[in-house]
Amino acid sequence: MIDDIRHIQDRALAGLSAVTTLDDLAALERDLLGKTAELSGFKKVMGTLDHDARREVGAALNAAREAISEAVAQRRSELEVVAAVARAESERLDLTEVRAGGDAGHLHLVTQTIEELEDVFVGLGFSVAEGPEVEDDWHNFTALNFGAFHPARDMQDTFFVGLGGPREVVMRTHTSPVQIRVMENQRPPIYSVMPGRVYRNEATDATHLAVFHQLECLVVDRGITFGHLAGTIDMFTKAYFGPGWTSRLRPSYFPFTEPSAEFDIQRPDGTWLELGGCGMVHPNVLSNCGIDPEEYSGFAFGFGLDRLAATRHGVTDLRELASTDIRFLEQF
Amino acid sequence: MKVLASWLNQFLDAPVSPEQIAAAFDDLGTPVEEETRLGEGLDGIEVVQVLALRPHPNADKIQLVDVDRGDGEALQICCGASNMAVGDKLPLATLGTVMPDGMAIERRKLRGEWSNGMLCSTRELGLGDDHGGIMILDPSIPLGTPLVEALGIEPDVLWELEVNPNRPDAMSVSGLARDVAAKLGVDFRPLNPPALVGERSEFSWSSTGPGGRDSRTLADSSTVTVEVADPVGCGRFVARVLRGVRPDAATPDWMVRRLTALGMRPISALVDISNYVMLELGQPNHPYDLAKVADATLGVRRARDGETLVTLDDVTRTFTEDDLLITDGQDRPVGIAGIMGGADCEIGPDTTDVLLEMAWFDPTSISRTSRRLGLRSEASARFEKGADPGVIEVAADRFCELAAEICGATTEPIQVDVRAKLPERPLVRVRTARVNSLLGTDLSAGRMAELLGPIGFEAREVDGDLDVTIPTWRFDSATEIDVVEEIGRHEGYRNIANRELTEPRAGRLTPAQRERRAVRRLLCGLGLAEAQPLPFLAPGQLAAAGLDPGGIELVNPLVAEESVLRTALLPGLVAAVAHNHARRQHGVGLWEIGHVFLPPPPGQVLPDEREHLGVILAGREAPAAVEVWQQLAALFRLESPTLENADLPGLHPTRGARVLVAGETVGTVGEVDPTVLGRHDIGERVAVLEVDLGALFSAPRRSEAYRQISRFPSSDIDLAFEVPEVISAIDVEETLRSTDDLVWSVRLFDVYRGAPVADGTRSLAYAVRLQAVDRTLTDAEVAEVRARLIAAVETTHRASLRG
């Protein structure tokens, strides 16, 4: 009988090592150790044996069950490893094949430039003002001290709009009308910058646009001098372009400022870039806005943004700034 | 304005280097736009003579020229020009010469034939603008002479300067010299020609008169008359008479070179003298053939409407009452005052006697006429800025001096001088403290006077301030601030110390500006690209986009395709998609923030200008655009954002909606109308959203207050209703959300149409999450809320719960 038990155990162990799936293992485990298992049959015959024999057979049976249980557990852990490996393999992904369906979007390079400039000026204590792109003669010219037939009007080729009287409504030729609107609506002190789109009736080419952008800076307060103008331009130059940059002012003419100047900025390598125009706000302009020029003085400076934006990215034809081609837009 | 260093130096008391002059120009506000070194690079150019001309065997446009350098040998040159004949003397750039433009002349083969140098045009030599052919030289020049020697060329510098409207004085060589001399601290030597008709009178802005008529008797007892009938348009009119002009008089080379360098074409001795005086002194002037001027009388009056004149350029000009004319003794027009003379009284080869006009015309009048006629001349450019009424007699004497020298003319010892109205330029009180407080300087009154004196602003100290006389050559200056600028200019902008703004100030963006940036970030976050198309549309582009065709138009567009102001961003964005689609760039997602221009509201001249946001999603259906709107609405916590399905212009008839916040329309959303897509050859669906940002930013918002989250488990219930098609799914959701405080969130998770759901309705299934902050809800509470939600939806929306 003992031999029979040993024989059953040997067969069981051989069977276990042949099982290859966890499901087969579970079925075999039931066959070997369940209520209907062969070894369970010995319990019935045990009662017929004498005491010593019963103890001997009992011990053999327990040993066999233990050995089989152990083998089942071991086989299970072996097969679980195999199954995990198989599942992992079945889920394999090649992550180098992944491509994003979209990207982080694109701000137009002019918008990027305007935001950067606004941030610099906000940091210098300025607020940002805006105004309409279609303007009346008063805000675009007359209040800015352009006489009705002053040759200075020829300096700015103008798009006239089919509203109001002849030449009464224009596409604004500069952001300066926003100066007038700010001064009409706010008492000094005024520390404002005015970015925006402007329009000139000029044939476009690689370096000239009919629709472009400017940013203007206006300060009106007590005791503002030409020295403050030069100092503020220099501070802006360093804040925006970098500490190694400097600026200079050269006499020029604008109807709405006097004294007037052009301002150039100097790169760290010593070369110059003509950037914009500036000057002390003309007393007539202050008076036109109801500000007493004897009490307050002010300065303004302004420049075009498009070339700044384009140069930074090596865009040599400014006309591309109006491009709606995704190949252009997605580069910024 | 162009100017030569040699000419300028004639007015300076000490020689000044071109470098110093150029730097001074930059510092004075007449910056150098272009500098040309003349007479340089001509070292290897020699005078040669043509021996023979032969066709090139292999090239039609090149001929072979045999030239003699003086040794009698024939030297073969290939030449592209054909204006020379055998025997002509020409300039030859010999081998080894480096031309003014840097090109080195080498022996080389052109189409198989050797060329041993280059024959030169005046432009190639930097001596003029003529590139029509080779420069033909005076036949008397010996062969082999260096060109520099043959032409008496001395090295010179030509500057082209930018001159602003506030610098009438900078329109003449002497005026520029005065300014430069003051800057460089050398003495200015004004021109002082012999006074041919007696002592020149002192002249100031107050040397005015009533206009009218003045006559003088000439040597032959005839009279010469000037009559100024418009004393406002013509402030001064001086006339002189010159006799005995030699018909064969030729303009001397030195004058030709100067005129040419400054951009004026030499014409005849008298015309050249006239131009020379204008360039030198800034005084435009006009010599008439005395014999052709009826009654030797010149008048100035306004034109009659429709009056005409054939001008020197052979164009018939028609006038209005605004225009100022010069007339003769028969009241016939002989010139447009200050702009251009008439053809009838023109100086010609037969002219022996000259009636010379030197006048001052009102800048505004000249500017208006010149602009209206589209006719600009060197004279009008000067009168427009404001000429110098005080230089007239010097200019007249200079003209007579040169005419005597060059043409052998004698001047009658008379001068007609009619004085009329000049602008008022009273003494200007310049406050020392005011100057320093504007410039940020600490200059004394004495120092200011020192800066002003050399440019003719005579300053007299009065109680520590200055009384300043405005010189007659500075029409632009009239007030204290003008003088401040002159002080700053001559003190030097670079000598004014930089100052920092010291008032403490907080800079910040406005809420709308910050929120506009938030919109930009959101759209970038959605992976979309910002575009900035032109705001001008072509006629018909609004209609092509399905919108109302009426847009505000430009009066003077650059091109018709850019002549209408956009009333919406949609047309530009659809065109952008079409552009990309045509290049097989499908599925682009673009956005734009920009102004649109609607008709002016009643009582207003300016358009109703608004800032819009446009989003366009090619290859996407309407829901994609709705999702963008919902993200915007969530970003700004808009109060009750909703949609109203509608058939809207430009949008797909059954896939469009108005966008509303708290009942007010702020935009539109949907898909672009297939008809519009067809017109633009777009073969994919295009979703679109356009929102008025001003309306959006000012729309009511939900409270910013935080809603406490619960530590207790939540309960979820799903509710499906049959809802009539006319009821908005958003409204049902809003009812579920607002009926009970225990509702934490509502989500529409399924929409179903078809059996067994009744026709004209659809099934809307919502997942509702219930939550209390202080407890776990009991089954009874959940059941109670559920019942209330069902009742609310059923009664409010004619809906029924599905079983």
Tab-separated table of N, CA and C in Angstrom, chain A residues 103-108 111 115 118-119 122 124-126 128 130 132-136 149 154 158-163 169 181 191 197 199 201-202 210 213 225-228 230-232 234-235 249-253 258-261 280 293-294 322 324-327 329, chain B residues 27 29 31 164-166 364 367-368 371 431 434 437-440 481-482 485 489 493 497-501 505 507-509 513 516-517 520-521 524 527-536 552-556 558 566 576 579-580 583 585 591 595 597 605-607 609:
chain	number	residue	atom	x	y	z
A	103	ASP	N	0.278	70.436	-31.277
A	103	ASP	CA	1.451	70.990	-30.599
A	103	ASP	C	0.992	72.075	-29.637
A	104	ALA	N	1.897	72.845	-29.162
A	104	ALA	CA	1.557	73.839	-28.145
A	104	ALA	C	0.976	75.117	-28.765
A	105	GLY	N	0.600	75.073	-30.049
A	105	GLY	CA	0.028	76.246	-30.686
A	105	GLY	C	1.087	77.298	-30.975
A	106	HIS	N	0.673	78.368	-31.665
A	106	HIS	CA	1.657	79.347	-32.113
A	106	HIS	C	1.117	80.763	-31.983
A	107	LEU	N	1.836	81.593	-31.249
A	107	LEU	CA	1.534	83.017	-31.224
A	107	LEU	C	2.256	83.647	-32.405
A	108	HIS	N	1.563	84.517	-33.107
A	108	HIS	CA	2.203	85.221	-34.229
A	108	HIS	C	3.421	85.981	-33.724
A	111	THR	N	2.742	89.368	-32.353
A	111	THR	CA	2.106	89.318	-31.025
A	111	THR	C	3.146	89.030	-29.949
A	115	GLU	N	3.900	91.524	-26.855
A	115	GLU	CA	3.780	91.106	-25.456
A	115	GLU	C	5.096	91.315	-24.704
A	118	GLU	N	5.437	95.029	-24.110
A	118	GLU	CA	4.501	95.451	-23.057
A	118	GLU	C	5.051	95.060	-21.690
A	119	ASP	N	5.580	93.848	-21.600
A	119	ASP	CA	6.096	93.379	-20.315
A	119	ASP	C	7.257	94.251	-19.846
A	122	VAL	N	5.687	97.556	-18.717
A	122	VAL	CA	4.955	97.383	-17.461
A	122	VAL	C	5.957	97.298	-16.318
A	124	LEU	N	8.707	98.772	-16.222
A	124	LEU	CA	9.252	100.114	-16.000
A	124	LEU	C	8.178	101.058	-15.431
A	125	GLY	N	6.993	100.519	-15.145
A	125	GLY	CA	5.974	101.323	-14.483
A	125	GLY	C	4.953	101.950	-15.422
A	126	PHE	N	4.824	101.424	-16.624
A	126	PHE	CA	3.886	102.006	-17.586
A	126	PHE	C	2.615	101.175	-17.668
A	128	VAL	N	-0.687	100.205	-20.430
A	128	VAL	CA	-0.824	99.990	-21.869
A	128	VAL	C	-2.163	100.567	-22.315
A	130	GLU	N	-4.875	101.674	-25.670
A	130	GLU	CA	-5.243	101.260	-27.024
A	130	GLU	C	-6.271	102.221	-27.597
A	132	PRO	N	-8.811	103.126	-31.536
A	132	PRO	CA	-9.331	102.606	-32.797
A	132	PRO	C	-8.323	102.727	-33.943
A	133	GLU	N	-8.491	101.870	-34.937
A	133	GLU	CA	-7.606	101.900	-36.102
A	133	GLU	C	-8.148	102.836	-37.185
A	134	VAL	N	-9.455	103.083	-37.160
A	134	VAL	CA	-10.028	104.108	-38.037
A	134	VAL	C	-10.187	105.358	-37.176
A	135	GLU	N	-9.589	106.441	-37.644
A	135	GLU	CA	-9.542	107.648	-36.813
A	135	GLU	C	-10.117	108.843	-37.555
A	136	ASP	N	-10.481	109.873	-36.787
A	136	ASP	CA	-10.874	111.119	-37.424
A	136	ASP	C	-9.646	112.020	-37.573
A	149	PHE	N	-2.549	122.308	-44.262
A	149	PHE	CA	-1.787	122.142	-45.500
A	149	PHE	C	-0.305	122.046	-45.212
A	154	ASP	N	2.414	115.294	-45.871
A	154	ASP	CA	2.931	114.465	-46.959
A	154	ASP	C	3.897	113.407	-46.449
A	158	THR	N	-1.615	108.590	-46.592
A	158	THR	CA	-2.781	108.244	-45.795
A	158	THR	C	-3.836	107.510	-46.605
A	159	PHE	N	-4.401	106.469	-46.010
A	159	PHE	CA	-5.603	105.842	-46.554
A	159	PHE	C	-6.796	106.622	-46.022
A	160	PHE	N	-7.609	107.170	-46.925
A	160	PHE	CA	-8.816	107.838	-46.492
A	160	PHE	C	-9.982	106.860	-46.560
A	161	VAL	N	-10.895	107.019	-45.600
A	161	VAL	CA	-12.022	106.101	-45.468
A	161	VAL	C	-13.284	106.814	-45.926
A	162	GLY	N	-14.130	106.096	-46.622
A	162	GLY	CA	-15.339	106.688	-47.193
A	162	GLY	C	-16.419	106.955	-46.172
A	163	LEU	N	-16.082	107.724	-45.141
A	163	LEU	CA	-17.044	108.128	-44.116
A	163	LEU	C	-16.844	109.617	-43.868
A	169	VAL	N	-12.050	111.053	-42.359
A	169	VAL	CA	-11.832	109.794	-41.643
A	169	VAL	C	-10.701	109.032	-42.324
A	181	ARG	N	-6.066	110.474	-27.356
A	181	ARG	CA	-7.202	109.887	-26.631
A	181	ARG	C	-6.857	109.700	-25.151
A	191	TYR	N	1.781	107.804	-17.806
A	191	TYR	CA	2.925	106.958	-18.192
A	191	TYR	C	2.329	105.778	-18.944
A	197	ARG	N	-1.755	98.452	-34.595
A	197	ARG	CA	-1.614	98.335	-36.038
A	197	ARG	C	-1.816	99.711	-36.663
A	199	TYR	N	-1.435	102.167	-40.586
A	199	TYR	CA	-1.660	102.012	-42.033
A	199	TYR	C	-1.016	103.161	-42.803
A	201	ASN	N	-0.455	104.469	-46.936
A	201	ASN	CA	-0.766	104.214	-48.345
A	201	ASN	C	0.521	104.242	-49.161
A	202	GLU	N	1.343	103.236	-48.950
A	202	GLU	CA	2.633	103.145	-49.638
A	202	GLU	C	2.752	101.767	-50.249
A	210	ALA	N	2.282	98.317	-45.970
A	210	ALA	CA	1.218	99.321	-45.878
A	210	ALA	C	0.466	99.164	-44.558
A	213	HIS	N	2.929	97.681	-37.591
A	213	HIS	CA	2.667	97.908	-36.169
A	213	HIS	C	3.686	98.867	-35.579
A	225	THR	N	11.807	116.335	-18.723
A	225	THR	CA	12.762	117.020	-19.600
A	225	THR	C	13.216	116.117	-20.738
A	226	PHE	N	13.904	116.761	-21.670
A	226	PHE	CA	14.522	116.033	-22.788
A	226	PHE	C	15.506	114.997	-22.248
A	227	GLY	N	16.164	115.319	-21.133
A	227	GLY	CA	17.079	114.360	-20.500
A	227	GLY	C	16.348	113.099	-20.051
A	228	HIS	N	15.095	113.259	-19.577
A	228	HIS	CA	14.293	112.086	-19.208
A	228	HIS	C	13.963	111.243	-20.428
A	230	ALA	N	15.782	110.937	-23.179
A	230	ALA	CA	16.984	110.174	-23.559
A	230	ALA	C	17.251	109.062	-22.547
A	231	GLY	N	17.067	109.354	-21.265
A	231	GLY	CA	17.330	108.358	-20.226
A	231	GLY	C	16.355	107.193	-20.300
A	232	THR	N	15.078	107.500	-20.605
A	232	THR	CA	14.076	106.433	-20.670
A	232	THR	C	14.311	105.547	-21.887
A	234	ASP	N	17.136	105.003	-23.220
A	234	ASP	CA	18.316	104.189	-22.934
A	234	ASP	C	17.959	103.029	-21.991
A	235	MET	N	17.118	103.318	-21.015
A	235	MET	CA	16.727	102.249	-20.083
A	235	MET	C	15.915	101.181	-20.797
A	249	LEU	N	20.353	110.049	-29.643
A	249	LEU	CA	19.302	110.863	-30.248
A	249	LEU	C	19.920	111.826	-31.255
A	250	ARG	N	19.279	111.962	-32.392
A	250	ARG	CA	19.723	112.922	-33.411
A	250	ARG	C	18.546	113.820	-33.762
A	251	PRO	N	18.795	115.125	-33.987
A	251	PRO	CA	17.677	116.038	-34.260
A	251	PRO	C	16.858	115.589	-35.462
A	252	SER	N	15.564	115.790	-35.367
A	252	SER	CA	14.678	115.464	-36.472
A	252	SER	C	13.444	116.354	-36.371
A	253	TYR	N	12.400	115.966	-37.066
A	253	TYR	CA	11.197	116.797	-37.053
A	253	TYR	C	9.942	115.941	-37.035
A	258	GLU	N	8.503	118.776	-30.058
A	258	GLU	CA	9.532	119.776	-30.257
A	258	GLU	C	10.221	120.028	-28.912
A	259	PRO	N	11.524	119.881	-28.811
A	259	PRO	CA	12.426	119.383	-29.844
A	259	PRO	C	12.119	117.936	-30.222
A	260	SER	N	12.442	117.601	-31.484
A	260	SER	CA	12.210	116.246	-31.991
A	260	SER	C	13.540	115.563	-32.272
A	261	ALA	N	13.518	114.249	-32.299
A	261	ALA	CA	14.750	113.507	-32.579
A	261	ALA	C	14.422	112.153	-33.187
A	280	MET	N	9.957	115.962	-27.264
A	280	MET	CA	9.142	116.513	-26.182
A	280	MET	C	7.771	116.836	-26.764
A	293	PRO	N	0.458	123.483	-20.809
A	293	PRO	CA	1.871	123.194	-21.095
A	293	PRO	C	2.841	123.947	-20.182
A	294	GLU	N	2.324	124.933	-19.465
A	294	GLU	CA	3.201	125.622	-18.509
A	294	GLU	C	3.332	124.800	-17.220
A	322	ALA	N	2.148	88.918	-42.976
A	322	ALA	CA	0.703	88.794	-43.192
A	322	ALA	C	0.349	87.434	-43.772
A	324	THR	N	-0.761	83.704	-44.220
A	324	THR	CA	-1.604	82.800	-43.446
A	324	THR	C	-1.209	81.357	-43.732
A	325	ASP	N	-0.046	81.182	-44.334
A	325	ASP	CA	0.405	79.832	-44.667
A	325	ASP	C	0.893	79.147	-43.395
A	326	ILE	N	0.349	77.979	-43.126
A	326	ILE	CA	0.655	77.282	-41.878
A	326	ILE	C	2.152	76.956	-41.782
A	327	ARG	N	2.789	76.794	-42.931
A	327	ARG	CA	4.237	76.495	-42.894
A	327	ARG	C	5.018	77.655	-42.303
A	329	LEU	N	3.416	80.097	-40.159
A	329	LEU	CA	2.903	80.368	-38.812
A	329	LEU	C	3.415	79.371	-37.783
B	27	ASP	N	24.489	115.547	-36.638
B	27	ASP	CA	24.160	116.146	-35.346
B	27	ASP	C	23.153	117.280	-35.458
B	29	GLY	N	20.469	117.369	-37.598
B	29	GLY	CA	19.136	117.008	-38.080
B	29	GLY	C	18.989	117.086	-39.581
B	31	PRO	N	20.603	114.649	-41.701
B	31	PRO	CA	21.511	113.507	-41.782
B	31	PRO	C	21.881	113.129	-43.222
B	164	ASN	N	14.076	117.971	-43.323
B	164	ASN	CA	12.719	117.932	-42.786
B	164	ASN	C	11.975	119.233	-43.086
B	165	PRO	N	10.628	119.198	-42.946
B	165	PRO	CA	9.835	120.391	-43.292
B	165	PRO	C	10.175	121.615	-42.430
B	166	ASN	N	10.813	121.407	-41.292
B	166	ASN	CA	11.100	122.555	-40.429
B	166	ASN	C	12.460	123.179	-40.715
B	364	THR	N	1.471	127.965	-47.843
B	364	THR	CA	0.222	127.196	-47.899
B	364	THR	C	-0.370	127.231	-49.290
B	367	SER	N	1.649	125.012	-51.557
B	367	SER	CA	1.429	123.625	-51.196
B	367	SER	C	0.086	123.119	-51.729
B	368	ARG	N	-0.949	123.936	-51.590
B	368	ARG	CA	-2.276	123.513	-52.054
B	368	ARG	C	-2.302	123.318	-53.560
B	371	ARG	N	-0.127	120.374	-54.710
B	371	ARG	CA	-0.764	119.105	-54.385
B	371	ARG	C	-1.942	118.835	-55.317
B	431	ARG	N	12.358	132.219	-22.140
B	431	ARG	CA	12.688	132.206	-20.715
B	431	ARG	C	13.780	131.186	-20.445
B	434	ARG	N	12.677	128.201	-18.561
B	434	ARG	CA	11.810	127.331	-19.369
B	434	ARG	C	12.671	126.437	-20.278
B	437	SER	N	14.246	123.836	-18.172
B	437	SER	CA	13.318	122.850	-17.611
B	437	SER	C	12.794	121.920	-18.695
B	438	LEU	N	12.840	122.329	-19.952
B	438	LEU	CA	12.413	121.424	-21.021
B	438	LEU	C	13.554	120.537	-21.495
B	439	LEU	N	14.755	121.113	-21.540
B	439	LEU	CA	15.888	120.334	-22.049
B	439	LEU	C	16.548	119.490	-20.947
B	440	GLY	N	16.369	119.918	-19.704
B	440	GLY	CA	17.098	119.215	-18.639
B	440	GLY	C	18.542	119.669	-18.586
B	481	ILE	N	9.062	127.584	-28.161
B	481	ILE	CA	9.475	126.173	-28.230
B	481	ILE	C	10.368	125.936	-29.449
B	482	ASP	N	10.130	126.717	-30.535
B	482	ASP	CA	10.979	126.588	-31.723
B	482	ASP	C	12.410	126.996	-31.393
B	485	GLU	N	14.215	124.348	-29.404
B	485	GLU	CA	14.768	123.294	-30.251
B	485	GLU	C	16.102	123.713	-30.857
B	489	ARG	N	19.535	121.812	-30.402
B	489	ARG	CA	20.223	121.309	-31.581
B	489	ARG	C	21.681	121.776	-31.601
B	493	TYR	N	22.457	117.286	-28.875
B	493	TYR	CA	21.644	116.347	-28.091
B	493	TYR	C	22.542	115.452	-27.246
B	497	ALA	N	22.466	115.449	-20.603
B	497	ALA	CA	22.662	114.233	-19.805
B	497	ALA	C	21.362	113.432	-19.690
B	498	ASN	N	21.499	112.106	-19.779
B	498	ASN	CA	20.356	111.218	-19.559
B	498	ASN	C	19.858	111.348	-18.115
B	499	ARG	N	18.528	111.283	-17.968
B	499	ARG	CA	17.967	111.267	-16.625
B	499	ARG	C	16.978	110.118	-16.515
B	500	GLU	N	16.833	109.622	-15.312
B	500	GLU	CA	15.858	108.557	-15.107
B	500	GLU	C	14.575	109.121	-14.527
B	501	LEU	N	13.465	108.495	-14.895
B	501	LEU	CA	12.189	108.853	-14.281
B	501	LEU	C	12.227	108.348	-12.846
B	505	ARG	N	5.972	104.325	-9.629
B	505	ARG	CA	4.709	104.039	-10.309
B	505	ARG	C	4.553	102.529	-10.424
B	507	GLY	N	3.190	99.729	-12.855
B	507	GLY	CA	2.679	99.488	-14.190
B	507	GLY	C	1.866	98.210	-14.192
B	508	ARG	N	0.798	98.189	-14.966
B	508	ARG	CA	0.054	96.935	-15.082
B	508	ARG	C	-0.818	96.941	-16.316
B	509	LEU	N	-1.206	95.753	-16.729
B	509	LEU	CA	-2.155	95.628	-17.820
B	509	LEU	C	-3.560	95.801	-17.258
B	513	GLN	N	-6.826	93.563	-21.074
B	513	GLN	CA	-5.547	93.194	-21.706
B	513	GLN	C	-5.042	91.861	-21.153
B	516	ARG	N	-7.251	89.156	-22.671
B	516	ARG	CA	-6.922	88.897	-24.072
B	516	ARG	C	-5.728	87.944	-24.139
B	517	ARG	N	-4.765	88.173	-23.267
B	517	ARG	CA	-3.615	87.259	-23.236
B	517	ARG	C	-4.055	85.851	-22.831
B	520	ARG	N	-5.360	84.145	-25.777
B	520	ARG	CA	-4.246	83.680	-26.634
B	520	ARG	C	-3.656	82.385	-26.099
B	521	ARG	N	-3.446	82.330	-24.781
B	521	ARG	CA	-2.844	81.131	-24.201
B	521	ARG	C	-3.753	79.921	-24.378
B	524	CYS	N	-3.553	78.750	-28.008
B	524	CYS	CA	-2.289	78.054	-28.239
B	524	CYS	C	-2.344	76.683	-27.592
B	527	GLY	N	-3.520	74.000	-29.484
B	527	GLY	CA	-2.675	73.617	-30.612
B	527	GLY	C	-2.929	74.439	-31.862
B	528	LEU	N	-3.575	75.601	-31.722
B	528	LEU	CA	-3.925	76.401	-32.899
B	528	LEU	C	-2.893	77.505	-33.133
B	529	ALA	N	-2.798	77.961	-34.385
B	529	ALA	CA	-1.781	78.951	-34.761
B	529	ALA	C	-2.442	80.297	-35.032
B	530	GLU	N	-1.835	81.357	-34.507
B	530	GLU	CA	-2.358	82.700	-34.743
B	530	GLU	C	-1.949	83.186	-36.126
B	531	ALA	N	-2.910	83.754	-36.855
B	531	ALA	CA	-2.615	84.356	-38.160
B	531	ALA	C	-2.976	85.830	-38.090
B	532	GLN	N	-2.310	86.651	-38.898
B	532	GLN	CA	-2.652	88.072	-38.966
B	532	GLN	C	-2.828	88.480	-40.422
B	533	PRO	N	-3.926	88.035	-41.051
B	533	PRO	CA	-4.156	88.465	-42.436
B	533	PRO	C	-4.463	89.959	-42.470
B	534	LEU	N	-4.355	90.569	-43.657
B	534	LEU	CA	-4.661	91.989	-43.811
B	534	LEU	C	-6.127	92.245	-43.463
B	535	PRO	N	-6.410	93.384	-42.836
B	535	PRO	CA	-7.802	93.692	-42.500
B	535	PRO	C	-8.602	94.238	-43.679
B	536	PHE	N	-7.947	94.381	-44.838
B	536	PHE	CA	-8.641	94.868	-46.032
B	536	PHE	C	-9.110	93.687	-46.872
B	552	ILE	N	-17.401	99.161	-45.193
B	552	ILE	CA	-16.885	100.512	-45.379
B	552	ILE	C	-15.712	100.448	-46.355
B	553	GLU	N	-15.661	101.408	-47.298
B	553	GLU	CA	-14.630	101.338	-48.330
B	553	GLU	C	-13.561	102.406	-48.142
B	554	LEU	N	-12.355	102.072	-48.592
B	554	LEU	CA	-11.285	103.057	-48.642
B	554	LEU	C	-11.501	103.949	-49.847
B	555	VAL	N	-11.178	105.233	-49.704
B	555	VAL	CA	-11.309	106.162	-50.823
B	555	VAL	C	-10.166	105.940	-51.810
B	556	ASN	N	-8.978	105.661	-51.275
B	556	ASN	CA	-7.789	105.562	-52.131
B	556	ASN	C	-6.988	104.301	-51.815
B	558	LEU	N	-4.624	100.986	-52.219
B	558	LEU	CA	-3.434	100.686	-53.027
B	558	LEU	C	-3.822	99.834	-54.218
B	566	ARG	N	-13.011	95.005	-43.297
B	566	ARG	CA	-13.727	93.784	-42.924
B	566	ARG	C	-14.764	94.093	-41.851
B	576	ALA	N	-7.773	82.145	-45.597
B	576	ALA	CA	-6.556	81.525	-45.079
B	576	ALA	C	-6.630	80.008	-45.224
B	579	HIS	N	-6.187	79.150	-48.841
B	579	HIS	CA	-4.771	79.230	-49.219
B	579	HIS	C	-4.053	77.944	-48.848
B	580	ASN	N	-4.252	77.492	-47.638
B	580	ASN	CA	-3.571	76.281	-47.181
B	580	ASN	C	-4.091	75.041	-47.901
B	583	ARG	N	-2.669	74.211	-51.122
B	583	ARG	CA	-1.291	73.690	-51.064
B	583	ARG	C	-1.244	72.340	-50.360
B	585	GLN	N	-2.364	71.560	-47.592
B	585	GLN	CA	-2.148	71.668	-46.156
B	585	GLN	C	-3.526	71.616	-45.503
B	591	TRP	N	-6.344	80.965	-35.664
B	591	TRP	CA	-7.161	81.945	-34.945
B	591	TRP	C	-6.578	83.325	-35.156
B	595	HIS	N	-9.375	93.824	-35.226
B	595	HIS	CA	-10.490	94.762	-35.273
B	595	HIS	C	-11.366	94.503	-36.497
B	597	PHE	N	-14.911	96.420	-38.553
B	597	PHE	CA	-15.411	97.785	-38.717
B	597	PHE	C	-16.844	97.764	-39.233
B	605	VAL	N	-19.266	109.678	-36.586
B	605	VAL	CA	-18.582	109.626	-37.877
B	605	VAL	C	-17.750	108.357	-37.982
B	606	LEU	N	-17.102	107.991	-36.895
B	606	LEU	CA	-16.219	106.829	-36.926
B	606	LEU	C	-17.026	105.537	-36.913
B	607	PRO	N	-16.471	104.490	-37.512
B	607	PRO	CA	-17.184	103.210	-37.545
B	607	PRO	C	-17.385	102.649	-36.130
B	609	GLU	N	-16.243	100.190	-34.266
B	609	GLU	CA	-15.053	99.345	-34.392
B	609	GLU	C	-14.977	98.408	-33.197
